mmCIF file of C-alpha atoms in Angstrom:
data_model
loop_
_atom_site.group_PDB
_atom_site.id
_atom_site.type_symbol
_atom_site.label_atom_id
_atom_site.label_comp_id
_atom_site.label_asym_id
_atom_site.label_seq_id
_atom_site.Cartn_x
_atom_site.Cartn_y
_atom_site.Cartn_z
ATOM 1 C CA MET I 113 -34.556 0.914 11.333
ATOM 2 C CA ASN I 114 -34.681 0.414 7.672
ATOM 3 C CA ARG I 115 -37.444 2.790 6.546
ATOM 4 C CA SER I 116 -36.299 2.505 2.771
ATOM 5 C CA GLY I 117 -38.790 1.012 0.039
ATOM 6 C CA VAL I 118 -39.036 -2.339 -0.857
ATOM 7 C CA PRO I 119 -39.596 -3.199 -4.635
ATOM 8 C CA GLU I 120 -42.471 -5.541 -4.682
ATOM 9 C CA PRO I 121 -42.009 -8.591 -6.912
ATOM 10 C CA LYS I 122 -44.463 -8.378 -10.011
ATOM 11 C CA ILE I 123 -45.209 -12.440 -9.882
ATOM 12 C CA GLU I 124 -48.345 -14.548 -9.576
ATOM 13 C CA TYR I 125 -47.476 -16.414 -6.007
ATOM 14 C CA ALA I 126 -46.682 -19.976 -7.227
ATOM 15 C CA PRO I 127 -43.197 -21.370 -6.028
ATOM 16 C CA LYS I 128 -41.937 -24.173 -7.090
ATOM 17 C CA HIS I 129 -42.122 -27.396 -4.973
ATOM 18 C CA TYR I 130 -40.175 -30.968 -4.648
ATOM 19 C CA ILE I 131 -40.986 -33.597 -2.610
ATOM 20 C CA CYS I 132 -37.406 -34.867 -0.527
ATOM 21 C CA GLN I 133 -37.039 -38.478 -0.356
ATOM 22 C CA ARG I 134 -34.887 -40.278 2.191
ATOM 23 C CA ALA I 135 -31.638 -41.119 0.826
ATOM 24 C CA PRO I 136 -30.819 -45.030 0.076
ATOM 25 C CA GLY I 137 -27.314 -45.222 1.852
ATOM 26 C CA GLN I 138 -24.292 -43.796 2.399
ATOM 27 C CA LEU I 139 -23.234 -41.203 -0.099
ATOM 28 C CA VAL I 140 -19.579 -40.992 -1.280
ATOM 29 C CA LEU I 141 -18.994 -37.599 -2.820
ATOM 30 C CA ASP I 142 -16.934 -37.436 -5.904
ATOM 31 C CA GLY I 143 -19.361 -34.723 -7.680
ATOM 32 C CA ARG I 144 -21.160 -37.554 -10.554
ATOM 33 C CA VAL I 145 -24.807 -37.349 -10.163
ATOM 34 C CA ASP I 146 -25.245 -40.426 -12.423
ATOM 35 C CA LYS I 147 -24.579 -42.934 -9.667
ATOM 36 C CA PRO I 148 -27.027 -45.195 -7.977
ATOM 37 C CA PHE I 149 -27.326 -43.178 -4.907
ATOM 38 C CA TRP I 150 -28.999 -40.646 -6.817
ATOM 39 C CA ALA I 151 -31.447 -42.685 -8.856
ATOM 40 C CA VAL I 152 -34.070 -42.773 -6.526
ATOM 41 C CA ALA I 153 -34.480 -38.723 -6.639
ATOM 42 C CA ASP I 154 -36.455 -36.697 -9.168
ATOM 43 C CA TRP I 155 -34.923 -34.127 -11.050
ATOM 44 C CA THR I 156 -36.171 -30.493 -10.423
ATOM 45 C CA GLU I 157 -37.630 -28.450 -13.360
ATOM 46 C CA ASP I 158 -34.957 -26.812 -15.344
ATOM 47 C CA PHE I 159 -33.926 -23.495 -14.115
ATOM 48 C CA VAL I 160 -35.674 -20.443 -15.365
ATOM 49 C CA ASP I 161 -34.411 -16.949 -15.636
ATOM 50 C CA ILE I 162 -34.821 -15.481 -11.587
ATOM 51 C CA GLU I 163 -37.512 -12.802 -13.406
ATOM 52 C CA GLY I 164 -39.658 -15.276 -14.590
ATOM 53 C CA ASP I 165 -41.505 -14.877 -17.628
ATOM 54 C CA LEU I 166 -40.072 -11.603 -18.350
ATOM 55 C CA ARG I 167 -37.005 -12.881 -19.419
ATOM 56 C CA PRO I 168 -36.081 -15.261 -21.922
ATOM 57 C CA LYS I 169 -35.365 -18.947 -20.877
ATOM 58 C CA PRO I 170 -31.685 -19.903 -20.339
ATOM 59 C CA ALA I 171 -29.344 -20.825 -22.982
ATOM 60 C CA LYS I 172 -27.870 -23.877 -21.017
ATOM 61 C CA GLN I 173 -29.889 -26.308 -18.781
ATOM 62 C CA THR I 174 -29.524 -26.441 -14.842
ATOM 63 C CA ARG I 175 -31.230 -28.999 -12.671
ATOM 64 C CA VAL I 176 -30.975 -30.232 -9.336
ATOM 65 C CA LYS I 177 -31.957 -33.447 -7.104
ATOM 66 C CA MET I 178 -32.012 -33.476 -3.005
ATOM 67 C CA LEU I 179 -32.087 -36.401 -0.564
ATOM 68 C CA TRP I 180 -32.213 -36.589 3.280
ATOM 69 C CA ASP I 181 -31.386 -39.114 5.993
ATOM 70 C CA ASP I 182 -30.655 -38.519 9.881
ATOM 71 C CA GLU I 183 -27.387 -36.752 9.519
ATOM 72 C CA TYR I 184 -27.758 -34.677 6.178
ATOM 73 C CA PHE I 185 -29.450 -32.888 3.643
ATOM 74 C CA TYR I 186 -27.851 -33.658 0.392
ATOM 75 C CA PHE I 187 -27.785 -31.558 -3.205
ATOM 76 C CA ALA I 188 -26.981 -32.607 -6.623
ATOM 77 C CA ALA I 189 -26.590 -30.336 -9.162
ATOM 78 C CA GLU I 190 -25.620 -30.523 -13.084
ATOM 79 C CA LEU I 191 -24.928 -27.661 -15.277
ATOM 80 C CA ILE I 192 -24.536 -27.933 -18.879
ATOM 81 C CA GLU I 193 -21.597 -26.374 -20.108
ATOM 82 C CA ASP I 194 -19.510 -25.549 -23.185
ATOM 83 C CA GLN I 195 -17.217 -22.876 -21.023
ATOM 84 C CA ILE I 196 -15.864 -24.295 -18.120
ATOM 85 C CA TRP I 197 -14.006 -22.148 -15.834
ATOM 86 C CA ALA I 198 -12.991 -20.850 -12.425
ATOM 87 C CA THR I 199 -10.604 -18.417 -10.774
ATOM 88 C CA LEU I 200 -11.091 -18.287 -7.102
ATOM 89 C CA THR I 201 -9.406 -20.614 -4.816
ATOM 90 C CA GLU I 202 -9.970 -19.106 -1.024
ATOM 91 C CA ARG I 203 -12.824 -20.146 0.792
ATOM 92 C CA GLU I 204 -15.273 -17.680 1.888
ATOM 93 C CA SER I 205 -14.176 -15.530 -1.663
ATOM 94 C CA VAL I 206 -17.147 -13.575 -3.368
ATOM 95 C CA ILE I 207 -17.483 -16.958 -5.261
ATOM 96 C CA PHE I 208 -20.502 -15.446 -7.762
ATOM 97 C CA TYR I 209 -17.655 -13.314 -9.288
ATOM 98 C CA ASP I 210 -16.768 -16.951 -10.864
ATOM 99 C CA ASN I 211 -19.588 -18.629 -12.622
ATOM 100 C CA ASP I 212 -21.319 -20.431 -9.710
ATOM 101 C CA PHE I 213 -24.113 -22.801 -8.295
ATOM 102 C CA GLU I 214 -25.706 -21.407 -4.948
ATOM 103 C CA ILE I 215 -28.027 -22.926 -2.689
ATOM 104 C CA PHE I 216 -30.274 -21.031 -0.121
ATOM 105 C CA ILE I 217 -32.186 -22.310 2.742
ATOM 106 C CA ASP I 218 -34.698 -20.653 5.228
ATOM 107 C CA PRO I 219 -35.513 -23.453 7.707
ATOM 108 C CA ASP I 220 -38.595 -21.704 9.300
ATOM 109 C CA GLY I 221 -39.915 -19.522 6.686
ATOM 110 C CA ASP I 222 -39.683 -16.591 8.252
ATOM 111 C CA THR I 223 -37.385 -14.911 6.015
ATOM 112 C CA HIS I 224 -34.823 -13.863 8.918
ATOM 113 C CA GLN I 225 -31.623 -16.117 9.837
ATOM 114 C CA TYR I 226 -31.242 -18.158 6.843
ATOM 115 C CA TYR I 227 -28.497 -19.520 4.897
ATOM 116 C CA GLU I 228 -26.444 -19.210 1.690
ATOM 117 C CA PHE I 229 -23.681 -21.331 0.071
ATOM 118 C CA GLU I 230 -21.726 -20.919 -3.244
ATOM 119 C CA ILE I 231 -19.756 -23.161 -5.231
ATOM 120 C CA ASN I 232 -17.539 -22.807 -8.350
ATOM 121 C CA ALA I 233 -16.186 -25.307 -10.186
ATOM 122 C CA LEU I 234 -12.682 -25.649 -8.294
ATOM 123 C CA ASN I 235 -14.964 -26.610 -5.722
ATOM 124 C CA THR I 236 -14.125 -23.523 -3.778
ATOM 125 C CA VAL I 237 -17.004 -22.414 -1.616
ATOM 126 C CA TRP I 238 -18.493 -19.526 0.392
ATOM 127 C CA ASP I 239 -21.258 -20.215 3.147
ATOM 128 C CA LEU I 240 -22.807 -17.470 5.476
ATOM 129 C CA MET I 241 -25.772 -16.844 7.370
ATOM 130 C CA LEU I 242 -27.943 -13.971 6.901
ATOM 131 C CA VAL I 243 -29.552 -12.550 10.082
ATOM 132 C CA LYS I 244 -32.112 -10.498 8.013
ATOM 133 C CA PRO I 245 -32.297 -10.278 4.064
ATOM 134 C CA TYR I 246 -30.712 -6.818 2.890
ATOM 135 C CA ARG I 247 -33.680 -4.909 2.088
ATOM 136 C CA ASP I 248 -34.150 -5.283 6.239
ATOM 137 C CA GLY I 249 -30.964 -4.377 7.163
ATOM 138 C CA GLY I 250 -28.886 -7.591 7.063
ATOM 139 C CA PRO I 251 -26.249 -8.120 8.171
ATOM 140 C CA PRO I 252 -24.681 -11.015 6.340
ATOM 141 C CA VAL I 253 -22.212 -13.492 8.870
ATOM 142 C CA ASN I 254 -19.418 -14.428 6.968
ATOM 143 C CA ALA I 255 -18.013 -15.898 9.827
ATOM 144 C CA TRP I 256 -20.556 -18.467 10.294
ATOM 145 C CA ASP I 257 -19.491 -21.992 8.589
ATOM 146 C CA ILE I 258 -21.483 -25.079 8.195
ATOM 147 C CA TYR I 259 -19.332 -27.428 9.950
ATOM 148 C CA GLY I 260 -19.008 -31.124 8.545
ATOM 149 C CA LEU I 261 -19.682 -29.884 4.800
ATOM 150 C CA LYS I 262 -18.735 -32.077 2.402
ATOM 151 C CA THR I 263 -18.587 -31.022 -1.103
ATOM 152 C CA ALA I 264 -17.674 -32.192 -4.743
ATOM 153 C CA VAL I 265 -16.894 -31.284 -8.269
ATOM 154 C CA HIS I 266 -16.902 -33.326 -11.406
ATOM 155 C CA ILE I 267 -15.596 -31.793 -14.743
ATOM 156 C CA ASP I 268 -16.960 -33.567 -17.909
ATOM 157 C CA GLY I 269 -14.395 -31.787 -19.929
ATOM 158 C CA GLU I 270 -11.427 -29.809 -18.860
ATOM 159 C CA LEU I 271 -11.408 -26.593 -16.360
ATOM 160 C CA ASN I 272 -9.895 -23.576 -17.896
ATOM 161 C CA ARG I 273 -9.378 -25.202 -21.143
ATOM 162 C CA PRO I 274 -11.023 -23.248 -24.016
ATOM 163 C CA ASP I 275 -9.938 -25.992 -26.708
ATOM 164 C CA ALA I 276 -11.378 -28.830 -24.513
ATOM 165 C CA LYS I 277 -14.691 -30.936 -25.624
ATOM 166 C CA ASN I 278 -16.779 -29.239 -22.481
ATOM 167 C CA ARG I 279 -20.288 -30.737 -22.391
ATOM 168 C CA LYS I 280 -21.171 -30.000 -18.356
ATOM 169 C CA TRP I 281 -19.990 -29.917 -14.822
ATOM 170 C CA SER I 282 -21.632 -31.162 -11.627
ATOM 171 C CA VAL I 283 -21.672 -30.687 -7.860
ATOM 172 C CA GLU I 284 -22.781 -32.582 -4.680
ATOM 173 C CA VAL I 285 -23.277 -31.320 -1.379
ATOM 174 C CA ALA I 286 -23.937 -32.744 1.889
ATOM 175 C CA MET I 287 -24.839 -30.218 4.585
ATOM 176 C CA PRO I 288 -25.436 -31.910 8.312
ATOM 177 C CA TRP I 289 -28.395 -30.676 10.277
ATOM 178 C CA THR I 290 -25.930 -30.310 13.091
ATOM 179 C CA SER I 291 -25.327 -26.853 11.530
ATOM 180 C CA LEU I 292 -28.816 -26.467 9.795
ATOM 181 C CA ARG I 293 -30.599 -26.835 12.771
ATOM 182 C CA GLU I 294 -29.505 -23.665 14.183
ATOM 183 C CA CYS I 295 -31.833 -21.619 12.563
ATOM 184 C CA ALA I 296 -34.565 -24.300 12.190
ATOM 185 C CA ALA I 297 -37.760 -24.436 14.627
ATOM 186 C CA GLU I 298 -37.380 -25.625 17.482
ATOM 187 C CA SER I 299 -33.870 -26.133 16.729
ATOM 188 C CA ARG I 300 -34.179 -29.775 15.087
ATOM 189 C CA PRO I 301 -33.761 -31.158 11.546
ATOM 190 C CA PRO I 302 -37.213 -31.448 9.821
ATOM 191 C CA ILE I 303 -39.457 -34.524 9.996
ATOM 192 C CA LYS I 304 -41.486 -36.477 7.310
ATOM 193 C CA GLY I 305 -44.410 -34.069 5.936
ATOM 194 C CA GLU I 306 -42.833 -30.749 7.226
ATOM 195 C CA PHE I 307 -41.087 -28.348 4.641
ATOM 196 C CA TRP I 308 -38.263 -25.979 4.322
ATOM 197 C CA ARG I 309 -38.020 -23.215 1.925
ATOM 198 C CA VAL I 310 -35.411 -23.266 -0.602
ATOM 199 C CA ASN I 311 -34.034 -21.802 -3.701
ATOM 200 C CA PHE I 312 -30.968 -22.459 -6.030
ATOM 201 C CA SER I 313 -29.588 -20.010 -8.428
ATOM 202 C CA ARG I 314 -26.930 -20.282 -10.959
ATOM 203 C CA VAL I 315 -24.897 -17.279 -11.889
ATOM 204 C CA GLU I 316 -23.217 -16.908 -15.608
ATOM 205 C CA TRP I 317 -21.133 -14.498 -16.989
ATOM 206 C CA GLN I 318 -20.478 -13.858 -20.675
ATOM 207 C CA THR I 319 -16.944 -14.542 -21.681
ATOM 208 C CA GLU I 320 -14.750 -14.965 -24.853
ATOM 209 C CA VAL I 321 -11.322 -16.550 -25.212
ATOM 210 C CA GLN I 322 -8.442 -13.972 -25.023
ATOM 211 C CA GLU I 323 -4.969 -15.442 -25.379
ATOM 212 C CA GLY I 324 -6.190 -18.915 -24.506
ATOM 213 C CA GLU I 325 -7.822 -18.188 -21.413
ATOM 214 C CA TYR I 326 -11.828 -17.060 -20.643
ATOM 215 C CA ARG I 327 -11.887 -13.491 -19.864
ATOM 216 C CA LYS I 328 -15.635 -11.404 -19.005
ATOM 217 C CA VAL I 329 -16.241 -9.881 -22.054
ATOM 218 C CA ILE I 330 -16.336 -6.131 -21.294
ATOM 219 C CA ASN I 331 -18.908 -3.774 -22.181
ATOM 220 C CA PRO I 332 -17.095 -0.836 -24.274
ATOM 221 C CA SER I 333 -19.445 1.816 -22.986
ATOM 222 C CA THR I 334 -18.752 1.027 -19.444
ATOM 223 C CA GLY I 335 -15.155 -0.589 -19.410
ATOM 224 C CA THR I 336 -16.599 -3.091 -16.950
ATOM 225 C CA SER I 337 -18.176 -6.532 -17.405
ATOM 226 C CA TYR I 338 -21.742 -7.375 -18.624
ATOM 227 C CA PRO I 339 -24.322 -7.760 -15.950
ATOM 228 C CA GLU I 340 -24.286 -11.843 -15.108
ATOM 229 C CA ASP I 341 -27.371 -13.777 -15.575
ATOM 230 C CA ASN I 342 -28.964 -15.476 -12.845
ATOM 231 C CA TRP I 343 -30.730 -18.605 -13.598
ATOM 232 C CA VAL I 344 -32.794 -20.120 -10.502
ATOM 233 C CA TRP I 345 -35.172 -22.946 -9.886
ATOM 234 C CA SER I 346 -38.160 -21.142 -8.226
ATOM 235 C CA PRO I 347 -38.416 -17.686 -10.312
ATOM 236 C CA MET I 348 -38.221 -14.483 -8.192
ATOM 237 C CA GLY I 349 -40.071 -11.973 -10.692
ATOM 238 C CA ILE I 350 -37.215 -9.496 -9.482
ATOM 239 C CA ILE I 351 -33.419 -9.316 -9.765
ATOM 240 C CA ASN I 352 -32.826 -10.313 -6.066
ATOM 241 C CA MET I 353 -32.282 -13.904 -4.478
ATOM 242 C CA HIS I 354 -33.006 -12.211 -0.751
ATOM 243 C CA TYR I 355 -36.650 -12.399 -1.124
ATOM 244 C CA PRO I 356 -36.902 -16.087 0.936
ATOM 245 C CA GLU I 357 -40.813 -15.643 0.704
ATOM 246 C CA LEU I 358 -40.363 -16.561 -2.703
ATOM 247 C CA TRP I 359 -38.353 -19.715 -2.540
ATOM 248 C CA GLY I 360 -39.536 -23.177 -3.362
ATOM 249 C CA TYR I 361 -41.076 -25.588 -0.909
ATOM 250 C CA VAL I 362 -38.997 -28.361 -0.112
ATOM 251 C CA VAL I 363 -41.335 -31.296 1.657
ATOM 252 C CA PHE I 364 -39.321 -34.160 3.660
ATOM 253 C CA ALA I 365 -41.028 -37.721 2.564
ATOM 254 C CA ASP I 366 -40.090 -41.121 3.113
ATOM 255 C CA GLU I 367 -41.306 -44.616 1.920
ATOM 256 C CA GLU I 368 -44.800 -43.727 3.522
ATOM 257 C CA GLY I 369 -45.269 -40.149 1.868
ATOM 258 C CA PRO I 370 -46.260 -37.550 1.034
ATOM 259 C CA GLU I 371 -46.302 -37.834 -2.347
ATOM 260 C CA SER I 372 -47.845 -34.728 -3.430
ATOM 261 C CA PHE I 373 -47.745 -31.168 -2.160
ATOM 262 C CA GLU I 374 -50.273 -27.814 -2.432
ATOM 263 C CA ILE I 375 -49.572 -24.803 -1.042
ATOM 264 C CA THR I 376 -51.771 -24.285 1.999
ATOM 265 C CA ALA I 377 -54.302 -21.463 2.690
ATOM 266 C CA ASP I 378 -51.953 -20.406 5.598
ATOM 267 C CA GLU I 379 -49.259 -20.001 3.198
ATOM 268 C CA ARG I 380 -51.270 -17.871 0.981
ATOM 269 C CA ILE I 381 -52.221 -15.668 4.126
ATOM 270 C CA LYS I 382 -48.663 -14.933 4.690
ATOM 271 C CA TRP I 383 -48.186 -14.212 1.308
ATOM 272 C CA GLU I 384 -50.778 -11.594 1.651
ATOM 273 C CA LEU I 385 -49.435 -10.314 4.677
ATOM 274 C CA ARG I 386 -46.171 -9.672 3.083
ATOM 275 C CA ARG I 387 -47.825 -7.867 0.028
ATOM 276 C CA LEU I 388 -49.151 -5.798 2.499
ATOM 277 C CA TYR I 389 -45.062 -5.363 4.574
ATOM 278 C CA TYR I 390 -43.845 -4.433 0.984
ATOM 279 C CA ARG I 391 -46.661 -1.742 0.365
ATOM 280 C CA GLU I 392 -46.710 -0.152 3.989
ATOM 281 C CA ARG I 393 -42.410 0.445 3.677
ATOM 282 C CA ASN I 394 -43.083 1.610 0.142
ATOM 283 C CA TYR I 395 -45.856 4.330 1.420
ATOM 284 C CA PHE I 396 -43.268 5.418 4.439
ATOM 285 C CA GLU I 397 -40.451 5.725 1.929
ATOM 286 C CA ILE I 398 -43.101 8.524 0.108
ATOM 287 C CA HIS I 399 -44.641 9.742 3.039
ATOM 288 C CA GLY I 400 -42.256 9.734 5.664
ATOM 289 C CA GLU I 401 -44.581 7.670 7.956
ATOM 290 C CA PHE I 402 -46.628 4.586 8.027
ATOM 291 C CA THR I 403 -50.369 4.170 7.477
ATOM 292 C CA THR I 404 -53.127 2.258 9.231
ATOM 293 C CA ASN I 405 -55.316 2.727 6.566
ATOM 294 C CA VAL I 406 -55.683 -1.152 5.344
ATOM 295 C CA ARG I 407 -58.033 0.167 2.276
ATOM 296 C CA LEU I 408 -55.146 2.504 0.901
ATOM 297 C CA LEU I 409 -52.765 -0.254 0.890
ATOM 298 C CA MET I 410 -54.848 -3.222 -0.471
ATOM 299 C CA GLY I 411 -56.421 -0.923 -3.258
ATOM 300 C CA ASP I 412 -58.938 -2.353 -5.604
ATOM 301 C CA GLU I 413 -57.489 -6.043 -5.555
ATOM 302 C CA SER I 414 -59.418 -9.209 -4.306
ATOM 303 C CA TRP I 415 -57.726 -10.362 -0.851
ATOM 304 C CA SER I 416 -58.416 -13.580 1.276
ATOM 305 C CA ILE I 417 -57.747 -11.700 4.747
ATOM 306 C CA LEU I 418 -59.065 -8.806 6.717
ATOM 307 C CA PRO I 419 -56.278 -7.417 8.286
ATOM 308 C CA LYS I 420 -55.090 -5.190 11.386
ATOM 309 C CA ILE I 421 -52.657 -2.713 11.284
ATOM 310 C CA GLU I 422 -50.902 -0.989 14.426
ATOM 311 C CA THR I 423 -47.926 1.762 13.883
ATOM 312 C CA THR I 424 -46.091 4.340 15.882
ATOM 313 C CA SER I 425 -43.729 6.668 14.232
ATOM 314 C CA SER I 426 -41.079 4.032 13.156
ATOM 315 C CA LEU I 427 -42.925 0.652 13.538
ATOM 316 C CA PHE I 428 -45.428 -1.109 12.388
ATOM 317 C CA GLN I 429 -47.484 -4.615 12.469
ATOM 318 C CA ILE I 430 -49.698 -6.210 10.291
ATOM 319 C CA SER I 431 -51.593 -8.936 11.657
ATOM 320 C CA ALA I 432 -54.311 -11.573 10.124
ATOM 321 C CA PRO I 433 -56.357 -14.728 11.360
ATOM 322 C CA SER I 434 -55.042 -18.125 10.102
ATOM 323 C CA SER I 435 -57.337 -19.944 7.698
ATOM 324 C CA ASP I 436 -58.990 -21.918 10.813
ATOM 325 C CA GLU I 437 -58.812 -18.681 12.900
ATOM 326 C CA LYS I 438 -56.787 -20.699 15.508
ATOM 327 C CA VAL I 439 -53.630 -18.531 15.452
ATOM 328 C CA ILE I 440 -52.555 -15.249 14.322
ATOM 329 C CA PHE I 441 -50.239 -14.247 11.971
ATOM 330 C CA CYS I 442 -47.914 -11.110 12.094
ATOM 331 C CA ILE I 443 -45.637 -9.442 10.165
ATOM 332 C CA ARG I 444 -43.175 -6.176 11.254
ATOM 333 C CA GLU I 445 -41.375 -3.350 9.513
ATOM 334 C CA ASP I 446 -37.981 -5.680 9.057
ATOM 335 C CA GLY I 447 -40.103 -8.405 7.542
ATOM 336 C CA LYS I 448 -40.094 -11.070 10.254
ATOM 337 C CA LEU I 449 -43.143 -12.957 10.054
ATOM 338 C CA TRP I 450 -44.582 -15.211 12.865
ATOM 339 C CA LYS I 451 -47.479 -16.721 14.442
ATOM 340 C CA GLU I 452 -48.938 -16.124 18.316
#
């Protein structure tokens, strides 16, 4: 069991949300996001730094659209960029070594068994499944593939040409439910009114032109490139995408709605249990044991739950009733959250 501490994000619980409409017809992918297929979909808010308000707003705009039908979950991304470059051509490469666009999906919101997808401007992809977040012991399953995946990239400019008039690159992705439902509740696609937890990330490296090519800027004090920027749709409050509990809510709708979304009382109860999970893990790192002292973990802050904590020498479970008291929500030492 991974008994190390878990950094607690210093962020208000306010994930973004998006009402995902039904697709108007069949998508022919060419990477362009200005065609009639996408006209019915709204853009997300512009991406922000992964740490949210702790860091300046990104220098370059990124935004996303989503649609769905009976076969696919569709994504369109627009990345404003005057330096369009990519080097990796082999599938399953670590794509974020290039500038890239990334999609994260947790179908059932329990933070276990979720998907990560990365793509660069060469249309090279990396798709994998995480059994658990890295903080909880992982591991990533690189052999997992999204069968039937469709992707396309459009370059408004010229790839790997610093002297070109570059404006942006855009991405289209169609992920079939036949693959995505593997980790979903009841192993099925979503239905109208349900939500999945989703987030997006854009990795941006500092580059300069050397001998007519883009090169990552090297920090002379370390001899290595400067850290990349991470720009996201729903901010994490920590430089780590693998906190699925902080991803946005994507609500699946049709012509009958729903037209709006508010975070429910039960979702806030889950968040409070998650905060106690952080603190229980961090208590163990300091003291070498878990605690059943609820007040010690909760401190002087205001909470809506009266949790129960059960522990052994190496395990814990924290539980609290749902808002209607019909079920109990539970979280354990490896971050798994469920109801019973």
